[in-house]
């Protein structure tokens, strides 16, 4: 069910298509794949695309939050996009407002944001040594 | 729907990691059949996912029972796991003994129309919760 080629480089974005259903092991694997890809492509923005996701419980919330923290420690930034209306409603009711994580409406907005970041020419933080776990 | 209707109440074992997702999906299917709005379907499915993931995480195994109740859906989640020492604490936002954001139980309670929990240390946990469609 899980498709690991769902991580694609697009401009200086890393586009991660979050699978519809996630269980524990897959979350850990997906996160590792994302971190590896950040290092490989020196991506500054990690776009977690949720358009395939129709349910987002606190476990998903932990995935988003954790990924955003790890990504920040690599000098990059997580942005989420494509949340469905019903999912957003439920997340807020659940109390999962993820104040530290930025969101955009769709891929267009994500690309625009990524280009504006690039033109601002903020040098990415130097990635550390290649110490693959 | 092309599939024959399931017979309710639907008893689902919650043992494997992906079983909570199955339970959430089944709850959504029943809600859809009862013409819940997409938002109400999603709220119900999310609450079921929360309590069912708790079963796997804390009790290892348990059961979720889904059935129609008046014009809504009733979900019973039970396990013979360690139980909860302080329900009050477990229903507090941000409290977690596991690895979540601590929003699971209080969140599920908020997403449902009714939510009752019976538990004691060593005596397992029984959650009975119902969702009725909101007026549109």
mmCIF file of C-alpha atoms in Angstrom:
data_model
loop_
_atom_site.group_PDB
_atom_site.id
_atom_site.type_symbol
_atom_site.label_atom_id
_atom_site.label_comp_id
_atom_site.label_asym_id
_atom_site.label_seq_id
_atom_site.Cartn_x
_atom_site.Cartn_y
_atom_site.Cartn_z
ATOM 1 C CA UNK A 1 0.000 0.000 0.000
ATOM 2 C CA UNK A 2 2.884 2.243 0.854
ATOM 3 C CA UNK A 3 4.645 3.825 -2.077
ATOM 4 C CA UNK A 4 8.128 5.069 -1.294
ATOM 5 C CA UNK A 5 8.610 6.713 -4.647
ATOM 6 C CA UNK A 6 6.092 9.219 -3.329
ATOM 7 C CA UNK A 7 9.028 11.524 -2.522
ATOM 8 C CA UNK A 8 9.938 13.737 -5.451
ATOM 9 C CA UNK A 9 12.266 16.663 -5.936
ATOM 10 C CA UNK A 10 10.623 19.680 -7.486
ATOM 11 C CA UNK A 11 12.690 22.838 -7.770
ATOM 12 C CA UNK A 12 14.094 23.350 -4.260
ATOM 13 C CA UNK A 13 11.032 21.627 -2.880
ATOM 14 C CA UNK A 14 10.836 18.078 -1.713
ATOM 15 C CA UNK A 15 7.348 16.898 -2.493
ATOM 16 C CA UNK A 16 6.183 14.165 -0.152
ATOM 17 C CA UNK A 17 2.856 12.643 -0.974
ATOM 18 C CA UNK A 18 1.621 11.374 2.388
ATOM 19 C CA UNK A 19 -0.046 7.974 2.020
ATOM 20 C CA UNK A 20 -3.686 7.626 2.925
ATOM 21 C CA UNK A 21 -3.103 5.158 5.733
ATOM 22 C CA UNK A 22 -0.076 5.080 7.977
ATOM 23 C CA UNK A 23 0.915 2.618 10.667
ATOM 24 C CA UNK A 24 3.838 2.930 13.093
ATOM 25 C CA UNK A 25 6.590 1.241 11.082
ATOM 26 C CA UNK A 26 5.647 3.061 7.921
ATOM 27 C CA UNK A 27 5.776 6.415 9.661
ATOM 28 C CA UNK A 28 9.309 5.775 10.836
ATOM 29 C CA UNK A 29 10.355 4.588 7.378
ATOM 30 C CA UNK A 30 8.732 7.515 5.597
ATOM 31 C CA UNK A 31 10.435 9.941 7.953
ATOM 32 C CA UNK A 32 13.839 8.376 7.353
ATOM 33 C CA UNK A 33 13.275 8.506 3.631
ATOM 34 C CA UNK A 34 12.385 12.176 3.906
ATOM 35 C CA UNK A 35 15.502 12.997 5.937
ATOM 36 C CA UNK A 36 17.702 11.093 3.491
ATOM 37 C CA UNK A 37 16.137 12.900 0.577
ATOM 38 C CA UNK A 38 16.673 16.290 2.258
ATOM 39 C CA UNK A 39 20.361 15.485 2.544
ATOM 40 C CA UNK A 40 20.602 14.132 -0.980
ATOM 41 C CA UNK A 41 18.827 17.017 -2.714
ATOM 42 C CA UNK A 42 19.694 19.752 -0.210
ATOM 43 C CA UNK A 43 16.039 20.692 -0.185
ATOM 44 C CA UNK A 44 15.012 23.742 1.795
ATOM 45 C CA UNK A 45 11.301 23.144 1.834
ATOM 46 C CA UNK A 46 9.608 19.858 2.496
ATOM 47 C CA UNK A 47 6.075 19.885 1.269
ATOM 48 C CA UNK A 48 3.894 17.269 2.937
ATOM 49 C CA UNK A 49 0.980 16.867 0.580
ATOM 50 C CA UNK A 50 -2.098 15.539 2.351
ATOM 51 C CA UNK A 51 -4.511 15.540 -0.558
ATOM 52 C CA UNK A 52 -4.793 11.741 -0.471
ATOM 53 C CA UNK A 53 -5.466 11.679 3.263
ATOM 54 C CA UNK A 54 -9.093 11.553 4.387
ATOM 55 C CA UNK A 55 -8.500 10.957 8.083
ATOM 56 C CA UNK A 56 -5.955 12.601 10.357
ATOM 57 C CA UNK A 57 -5.843 11.501 13.983
ATOM 58 C CA UNK A 58 -3.374 12.492 16.694
ATOM 59 C CA UNK A 59 -0.992 9.814 15.440
ATOM 60 C CA UNK A 60 -0.804 11.633 12.106
ATOM 61 C CA UNK A 61 -0.401 14.848 14.046
ATOM 62 C CA UNK A 62 2.606 13.413 15.800
ATOM 63 C CA UNK A 63 4.045 12.425 12.441
ATOM 64 C CA UNK A 64 3.645 15.949 11.073
ATOM 65 C CA UNK A 65 5.014 17.569 14.200
ATOM 66 C CA UNK A 66 7.961 15.181 14.534
ATOM 67 C CA UNK A 67 8.882 15.474 10.884
ATOM 68 C CA UNK A 68 8.742 19.235 11.131
ATOM 69 C CA UNK A 69 11.074 19.250 14.155
ATOM 70 C CA UNK A 70 13.591 16.884 12.545
ATOM 71 C CA UNK A 71 13.502 18.814 9.316
ATOM 72 C CA UNK A 72 14.150 22.056 11.152
ATOM 73 C CA UNK A 73 17.249 20.494 12.711
ATOM 74 C CA UNK A 74 18.494 19.842 9.208
ATOM 75 C CA UNK A 75 18.057 23.472 8.266
ATOM 76 C CA UNK A 76 14.951 22.910 6.195
ATOM 77 C CA UNK A 77 11.298 23.624 6.717
ATOM 78 C CA UNK A 78 8.113 21.596 6.558
ATOM 79 C CA UNK A 79 5.036 23.008 4.927
ATOM 80 C CA UNK A 80 1.806 21.091 4.703
ATOM 81 C CA UNK A 81 -0.648 21.361 1.863
ATOM 82 C CA UNK A 82 -3.746 19.839 0.399
ATOM 83 C CA UNK A 83 -5.691 19.236 3.592
ATOM 84 C CA UNK A 84 -9.313 18.454 2.846
ATOM 85 C CA UNK A 85 -11.997 20.626 4.465
ATOM 86 C CA UNK A 86 -13.478 17.803 6.525
ATOM 87 C CA UNK A 87 -9.998 16.809 7.699
ATOM 88 C CA UNK A 88 -9.197 20.383 8.735
ATOM 89 C CA UNK A 89 -12.456 20.633 10.648
ATOM 90 C CA UNK A 90 -11.705 17.416 12.511
ATOM 91 C CA UNK A 91 -8.099 18.385 13.240
ATOM 92 C CA UNK A 92 -9.159 21.634 14.850
ATOM 93 C CA UNK A 93 -11.899 19.913 16.847
ATOM 94 C CA UNK A 94 -9.320 17.387 17.939
ATOM 95 C CA UNK A 95 -7.194 20.256 19.205
ATOM 96 C CA UNK A 96 -4.509 19.595 16.617
ATOM 97 C CA UNK A 97 -3.763 23.059 15.323
ATOM 98 C CA UNK A 98 0.001 22.529 14.858
ATOM 99 C CA UNK A 99 0.895 26.155 15.503
ATOM 100 C CA UNK A 100 4.559 25.690 14.544
ATOM 101 C CA UNK A 101 3.844 24.189 11.150
ATOM 102 C CA UNK A 102 3.061 26.370 8.143
ATOM 103 C CA UNK A 103 0.487 25.385 5.607
ATOM 104 C CA UNK A 104 -0.391 26.391 2.065
ATOM 105 C CA UNK A 105 -3.555 25.703 0.156
ATOM 106 C CA UNK A 106 -2.110 23.818 -2.782
ATOM 107 C CA UNK A 107 0.976 23.071 -4.867
ATOM 108 C CA UNK A 108 0.792 26.391 -6.705
ATOM 109 C CA UNK A 109 1.130 28.309 -3.469
ATOM 110 C CA UNK A 110 3.904 26.003 -2.312
ATOM 111 C CA UNK A 111 5.884 26.622 -5.504
ATOM 112 C CA UNK A 112 5.388 30.369 -5.203
ATOM 113 C CA UNK A 113 6.617 30.273 -1.626
ATOM 114 C CA UNK A 114 9.606 28.181 -2.553
ATOM 115 C CA UNK A 115 10.594 30.598 -5.338
ATOM 116 C CA UNK A 116 10.257 33.606 -3.097
ATOM 117 C CA UNK A 117 12.500 31.892 -0.573
ATOM 118 C CA UNK A 118 15.054 31.142 -3.248
ATOM 119 C CA UNK A 119 15.084 34.702 -4.575
ATOM 120 C CA UNK A 120 15.577 35.945 -1.030
ATOM 121 C CA UNK A 121 18.769 33.901 -1.328
ATOM 122 C CA UNK A 122 18.936 32.758 2.209
ATOM 123 C CA UNK A 123 21.770 30.278 2.249
ATOM 124 C CA UNK A 124 20.652 26.938 3.592
ATOM 125 C CA UNK A 125 22.276 25.851 6.811
ATOM 126 C CA UNK A 126 25.265 23.703 6.090
ATOM 127 C CA UNK A 127 24.309 20.091 6.422
ATOM 128 C CA UNK A 128 26.480 18.184 8.865
ATOM 129 C CA UNK A 129 28.747 15.303 8.028
ATOM 130 C CA UNK A 130 27.250 12.407 6.187
ATOM 131 C CA UNK A 131 26.678 10.233 9.181
ATOM 132 C CA UNK A 132 23.987 7.946 7.918
ATOM 133 C CA UNK A 133 22.461 6.506 11.087
ATOM 134 C CA UNK B 1 -23.069 0.018 -3.132
ATOM 135 C CA UNK B 2 -22.199 -3.203 -4.880
ATOM 136 C CA UNK B 3 -21.238 -5.105 -1.752
ATOM 137 C CA UNK B 4 -23.944 -6.776 0.316
ATOM 138 C CA UNK B 5 -24.705 -4.808 3.491
ATOM 139 C CA UNK B 6 -22.695 -5.868 6.519
ATOM 140 C CA UNK B 7 -24.604 -7.332 9.376
ATOM 141 C CA UNK B 8 -24.622 -5.058 12.384
ATOM 142 C CA UNK B 9 -23.402 -4.994 15.025
ATOM 143 C CA UNK B 10 -20.077 -5.438 13.360
ATOM 144 C CA UNK B 11 -17.442 -7.020 15.618
ATOM 145 C CA UNK B 12 -13.886 -6.199 14.677
ATOM 146 C CA UNK B 13 -10.834 -7.616 16.361
ATOM 147 C CA UNK B 14 -8.163 -5.044 16.963
ATOM 148 C CA UNK B 15 -4.900 -6.934 17.012
ATOM 149 C CA UNK B 16 -2.722 -5.892 14.104
ATOM 150 C CA UNK B 17 -1.421 -2.389 13.523
ATOM 151 C CA UNK B 18 -3.664 -1.835 10.520
ATOM 152 C CA UNK B 19 -6.867 -2.967 12.246
ATOM 153 C CA UNK B 20 -7.623 0.511 13.641
ATOM 154 C CA UNK B 21 -7.661 1.788 10.057
ATOM 155 C CA UNK B 22 -10.135 -0.952 9.117
ATOM 156 C CA UNK B 23 -12.369 -0.070 12.075
ATOM 157 C CA UNK B 24 -12.282 3.620 11.150
ATOM 158 C CA UNK B 25 -13.173 2.774 7.563
ATOM 159 C CA UNK B 26 -16.078 0.552 8.618
ATOM 160 C CA UNK B 27 -17.429 3.291 10.884
ATOM 161 C CA UNK B 28 -17.199 5.737 8.008
ATOM 162 C CA UNK B 29 -19.051 3.339 5.702
ATOM 163 C CA UNK B 30 -21.925 3.010 8.161
ATOM 164 C CA UNK B 31 -22.031 6.786 8.660
ATOM 165 C CA UNK B 32 -22.103 7.286 4.910
ATOM 166 C CA UNK B 33 -24.973 4.826 4.624
ATOM 167 C CA UNK B 34 -26.809 6.856 7.268
ATOM 168 C CA UNK B 35 -26.221 10.020 5.204
ATOM 169 C CA UNK B 36 -23.826 11.694 7.627
ATOM 170 C CA UNK B 37 -22.148 14.782 6.197
ATOM 171 C CA UNK B 38 -18.528 14.349 5.124
ATOM 172 C CA UNK B 39 -17.441 16.322 8.204
ATOM 173 C CA UNK B 40 -19.446 14.064 10.532
ATOM 174 C CA UNK B 41 -18.148 10.934 8.783
ATOM 175 C CA UNK B 42 -14.612 12.187 9.220
ATOM 176 C CA UNK B 43 -15.134 13.112 12.873
ATOM 177 C CA UNK B 44 -16.557 9.666 13.646
ATOM 178 C CA UNK B 45 -13.839 7.817 11.724
ATOM 179 C CA UNK B 46 -11.137 9.863 13.459
ATOM 180 C CA UNK B 47 -12.549 9.137 16.926
ATOM 181 C CA UNK B 48 -12.698 5.420 16.114
ATOM 182 C CA UNK B 49 -9.133 5.528 14.860
ATOM 183 C CA UNK B 50 -8.001 7.215 18.097
ATOM 184 C CA UNK B 51 -9.588 4.684 20.460
ATOM 185 C CA UNK B 52 -8.627 1.701 18.296
ATOM 186 C CA UNK B 53 -5.000 2.836 18.056
ATOM 187 C CA UNK B 54 -5.048 3.150 21.840
ATOM 188 C CA UNK B 55 -6.089 -0.503 22.065
ATOM 189 C CA UNK B 56 -3.130 -1.613 19.964
ATOM 190 C CA UNK B 57 -0.726 0.695 21.765
ATOM 191 C CA UNK B 58 -1.680 0.071 25.363
ATOM 192 C CA UNK B 59 -3.591 -3.222 25.500
ATOM 193 C CA UNK B 60 -2.112 -5.085 22.533
ATOM 194 C CA UNK B 61 -5.476 -6.467 21.528
ATOM 195 C CA UNK B 62 -9.141 -5.739 21.898
ATOM 196 C CA UNK B 63 -12.357 -5.301 20.024
ATOM 197 C CA UNK B 64 -14.387 -2.587 18.343
ATOM 198 C CA UNK B 65 -18.120 -3.025 17.812
ATOM 199 C CA UNK B 66 -19.946 -0.758 15.382
ATOM 200 C CA UNK B 67 -23.707 -0.537 14.968
ATOM 201 C CA UNK B 68 -26.467 1.875 14.035
ATOM 202 C CA UNK B 69 -28.094 3.610 16.991
ATOM 203 C CA UNK B 70 -31.228 5.627 16.254
ATOM 204 C CA UNK B 71 -30.142 7.854 13.384
ATOM 205 C CA UNK B 72 -26.512 7.687 14.476
ATOM 206 C CA UNK B 73 -23.648 5.288 15.046
ATOM 207 C CA UNK B 74 -22.624 3.596 18.264
ATOM 208 C CA UNK B 75 -19.076 2.403 18.738
ATOM 209 C CA UNK B 76 -17.922 0.233 21.609
ATOM 210 C CA UNK B 77 -14.189 -0.215 22.093
ATOM 211 C CA UNK B 78 -13.041 -2.677 24.708
ATOM 212 C CA UNK B 79 -9.895 -4.374 25.796
ATOM 213 C CA UNK B 80 -8.558 -6.345 28.741
ATOM 214 C CA UNK B 81 -5.411 -4.268 28.919
ATOM 215 C CA UNK B 82 -3.834 -2.363 31.811
ATOM 216 C CA UNK B 83 -6.742 0.037 32.146
ATOM 217 C CA UNK B 84 -6.406 3.706 32.989
ATOM 218 C CA UNK B 85 -5.535 4.829 36.507
ATOM 219 C CA UNK B 86 -6.949 8.319 36.206
ATOM 220 C CA UNK B 87 -9.680 8.829 33.635
ATOM 221 C CA UNK B 88 -9.774 12.489 34.506
ATOM 222 C CA UNK B 89 -6.095 12.818 33.657
ATOM 223 C CA UNK B 90 -6.432 10.715 30.489
ATOM 224 C CA UNK B 91 -9.185 13.020 29.304
ATOM 225 C CA UNK B 92 -7.002 16.070 29.814
ATOM 226 C CA UNK B 93 -5.581 17.680 26.691
ATOM 227 C CA UNK B 94 -1.865 17.215 26.361
ATOM 228 C CA UNK B 95 -1.600 14.355 28.821
ATOM 229 C CA UNK B 96 0.081 11.263 27.432
ATOM 230 C CA UNK B 97 1.822 8.240 28.854
ATOM 231 C CA UNK B 98 2.513 6.970 25.356
ATOM 232 C CA UNK B 99 3.947 8.705 22.379
ATOM 233 C CA UNK B 100 1.109 10.819 21.144
ATOM 234 C CA UNK B 101 0.274 14.458 21.404
ATOM 235 C CA UNK B 102 -2.025 13.576 24.308
ATOM 236 C CA UNK B 103 -5.034 14.520 22.250
ATOM 237 C CA UNK B 104 -6.354 11.021 21.637
ATOM 238 C CA UNK B 105 -9.013 10.433 24.286
ATOM 239 C CA UNK B 106 -10.057 14.040 24.906
ATOM 240 C CA UNK B 107 -10.091 14.553 21.145
ATOM 241 C CA UNK B 108 -12.253 11.495 20.528
ATOM 242 C CA UNK B 109 -14.631 12.712 23.226
ATOM 243 C CA UNK B 110 -14.950 16.104 21.547
ATOM 244 C CA UNK B 111 -15.518 14.580 18.115
ATOM 245 C CA UNK B 112 -18.381 12.362 19.320
ATOM 246 C CA UNK B 113 -21.875 13.258 20.538
ATOM 247 C CA UNK B 114 -21.635 11.043 23.628
ATOM 248 C CA UNK B 115 -18.614 9.407 25.218
ATOM 249 C CA UNK B 116 -18.485 7.122 28.237
ATOM 250 C CA UNK B 117 -15.511 5.307 29.618
ATOM 251 C CA UNK B 118 -15.308 2.536 32.210
ATOM 252 C CA UNK B 119 -11.863 1.540 33.331
ATOM 253 C CA UNK B 120 -9.707 0.725 36.315
ATOM 254 C CA UNK B 121 -6.073 -0.314 36.697
ATOM 255 C CA UNK B 122 -5.783 -3.948 35.627
ATOM 256 C CA UNK B 123 -9.436 -4.122 34.640
ATOM 257 C CA UNK B 124 -9.255 -3.151 30.992
ATOM 258 C CA UNK B 125 -11.071 -0.308 29.304
ATOM 259 C CA UNK B 126 -14.582 -0.066 27.903
ATOM 260 C CA UNK B 127 -15.502 2.971 25.838
ATOM 261 C CA UNK B 128 -19.022 3.508 24.543
ATOM 262 C CA UNK B 129 -19.419 6.456 22.227
ATOM 263 C CA UNK B 130 -22.079 7.629 19.822
ATOM 264 C CA UNK B 131 -22.192 10.057 16.957
ATOM 265 C CA UNK B 132 -25.384 11.640 15.722
ATOM 266 C CA UNK B 133 -25.414 13.695 12.561
ATOM 267 C CA UNK B 134 -25.459 17.417 13.157
ATOM 268 C CA UNK B 135 -28.355 19.351 11.695
ATOM 269 C CA UNK B 136 -27.462 20.752 8.296
#
